[in-house]
Short mmCIF file of C-alpha atoms in Angstrom, two decimals:
data_model
loop_
_atom_site.label_atom_id
_atom_site.label_comp_id
_atom_site.label_asym_id
_atom_site.label_seq_id
_atom_site.Cartn_x
_atom_site.Cartn_y
_atom_site.Cartn_z
CA MET A 1 70.52 -103.56 76.25
CA PRO A 2 69.29 -106.20 74.60
CA ALA A 3 70.82 -109.10 74.84
CA LYS A 4 72.37 -109.99 71.79
CA GLN A 5 73.29 -106.79 69.04
CA PRO A 6 71.74 -106.58 66.14
CA PRO A 7 73.62 -107.31 63.42
CA PHE A 8 76.31 -104.33 61.82
CA TYR A 9 75.32 -103.75 57.71
CA PRO A 10 79.20 -103.93 55.68
CA GLY A 11 78.33 -100.49 55.17
CA GLN A 12 78.84 -99.44 58.90
CA ARG A 13 82.08 -101.54 59.59
CA ARG A 14 83.96 -100.23 56.76
CA VAL A 15 83.09 -96.79 58.05
CA LEU A 16 84.12 -97.86 61.92
CA ALA A 17 87.19 -100.35 60.34
CA ALA A 18 88.34 -96.53 58.03
CA LEU A 19 87.84 -94.56 61.42
CA GLY A 20 89.87 -97.80 63.79
CA GLU A 21 92.48 -97.93 60.51
CA ARG A 22 92.96 -93.33 60.74
CA LEU A 23 93.26 -94.26 65.12
CA ARG A 24 96.55 -96.28 63.68
CA LEU A 25 98.30 -93.43 61.59
CA ALA A 26 97.13 -90.39 63.32
CA ARG A 27 99.52 -92.67 66.50
CA LEU A 28 102.15 -93.40 64.59
CA ARG A 29 102.24 -90.23 63.03
CA ARG A 30 102.88 -88.61 65.88
CA LYS A 31 105.01 -91.53 67.14
CA LEU A 32 103.44 -92.55 70.21
CA THR A 33 104.46 -96.67 70.74
CA ILE A 34 100.59 -98.83 71.70
CA GLU A 35 102.53 -98.10 76.12
CA VAL A 36 102.69 -94.29 75.90
CA THR A 37 99.35 -94.28 73.94
CA CYS A 38 97.33 -96.47 76.57
CA GLN A 39 99.19 -95.45 79.42
CA ARG A 40 97.62 -91.93 78.31
CA ALA A 41 94.37 -92.60 77.69
CA GLY A 42 93.84 -95.42 80.93
CA ILE A 43 92.86 -98.06 78.33
CA SER A 44 94.62 -101.21 78.14
CA ARG A 45 97.41 -102.16 74.61
CA MET A 46 93.48 -104.70 73.95
CA THR A 47 90.66 -102.09 73.80
CA LEU A 48 92.96 -99.98 71.97
CA PHE A 49 94.03 -102.79 69.33
CA ARG A 50 90.58 -103.28 68.98
CA ALA A 51 89.72 -99.37 68.43
CA GLU A 52 92.40 -99.24 65.93
CA ALA A 53 90.56 -102.58 64.09
CA GLY A 54 87.80 -100.88 64.46
CA SER A 55 85.53 -102.82 66.79
CA PRO A 56 81.87 -101.74 66.80
CA ALA A 57 82.00 -102.71 71.06
CA ILE A 58 84.96 -99.95 71.81
CA ALA A 59 82.69 -96.98 73.58
CA LEU A 60 82.17 -93.08 72.86
CA GLY A 61 84.64 -92.15 75.87
CA THR A 62 87.17 -94.66 74.92
CA LEU A 63 86.94 -92.93 71.58
CA LEU A 64 87.68 -89.13 73.03
CA ARG A 65 90.58 -90.34 75.46
CA ILE A 66 92.10 -91.62 72.96
CA LEU A 67 91.56 -88.96 70.69
CA ALA A 68 92.92 -86.49 73.62
CA VAL A 69 95.89 -88.14 73.75
CA LEU A 70 96.46 -87.74 69.83
CA GLY A 71 95.23 -84.27 70.01
CA LEU A 72 91.94 -84.67 68.02
CA GLU A 73 89.17 -84.30 69.96
CA SER A 74 87.33 -81.24 68.57
CA ASP A 75 86.89 -83.42 65.63
CA LEU A 76 84.44 -85.41 67.27
CA ASP A 77 82.72 -81.65 67.06
CA ALA A 78 82.45 -82.15 63.50
CA LEU A 79 79.89 -85.53 63.78
CA ALA A 80 76.45 -84.73 63.05
CA ARG A 81 77.28 -80.65 63.25
CA ASP A 82 75.59 -80.14 59.50
CA ASP A 83 72.34 -81.65 59.94
CA LYS A 84 71.45 -81.25 56.42
CA ALA A 85 68.62 -83.82 56.34
CA GLY A 86 67.25 -83.09 59.58
CA ARG A 87 66.81 -79.22 58.68
CA LEU A 88 64.64 -80.34 55.92
CA LEU A 89 62.54 -82.65 57.17
CA GLN A 90 62.15 -79.61 59.75
CA ASP A 91 61.39 -77.40 57.97
CA GLN A 92 58.05 -79.28 55.86
CA ALA A 93 57.21 -80.08 58.85
CA LEU A 94 56.79 -76.13 60.40
CA PRO A 95 53.09 -74.07 59.60
CA VAL A 96 52.81 -72.09 56.95
CA ARG A 97 52.23 -68.97 58.24
CA ARG A 98 49.86 -66.86 56.93
CA ARG A 99 49.42 -62.81 57.17
CA ARG A 100 46.15 -60.74 57.65
CA SER A 101 45.21 -58.27 54.92
CA SER A 102 45.28 -54.49 55.72
CA ALA A 103 41.72 -54.96 55.67
CA ARG A 104 40.68 -57.32 58.87
CA ALA A 105 43.77 -54.99 60.61
CA GLN A 106 41.92 -52.69 61.35
CA PRO A 107 38.58 -53.89 63.28
CA SER A 108 34.85 -52.58 60.94
CA ASN A 109 33.50 -50.60 63.39
CA LEU A 110 35.99 -47.26 63.47
CA LYS A 111 35.24 -44.77 60.52
CA GLU A 112 37.05 -42.14 60.00
CA ARG A 113 35.95 -39.50 61.92
CA ALA A 114 34.79 -36.07 59.66
CA PRO A 115 35.92 -33.02 61.95
#
């Protein structure tokens, strides 16, 4: 891992901030306190604060534990599930298969046998 992380673009920061806000709102809808959420997830209060603030330093495993406490861990399955652009690129790189013509399919040395 490089000593200095590359910077996040503003759009990426907005995505992380929106994710953090959704985590906070999900916790509040379930009426879970910060203490209960941290205890169940096995994380510190500061880690939960950072996750809910959209910090890019939160590990994916930590995010999964928070989602599990909220009952949302299956939402992680939806990430990058439908890779339309990747499938298009893959399909463009596939070789085009050509079929043999029926004349070429039969060897030329076989001729009809006379009865």
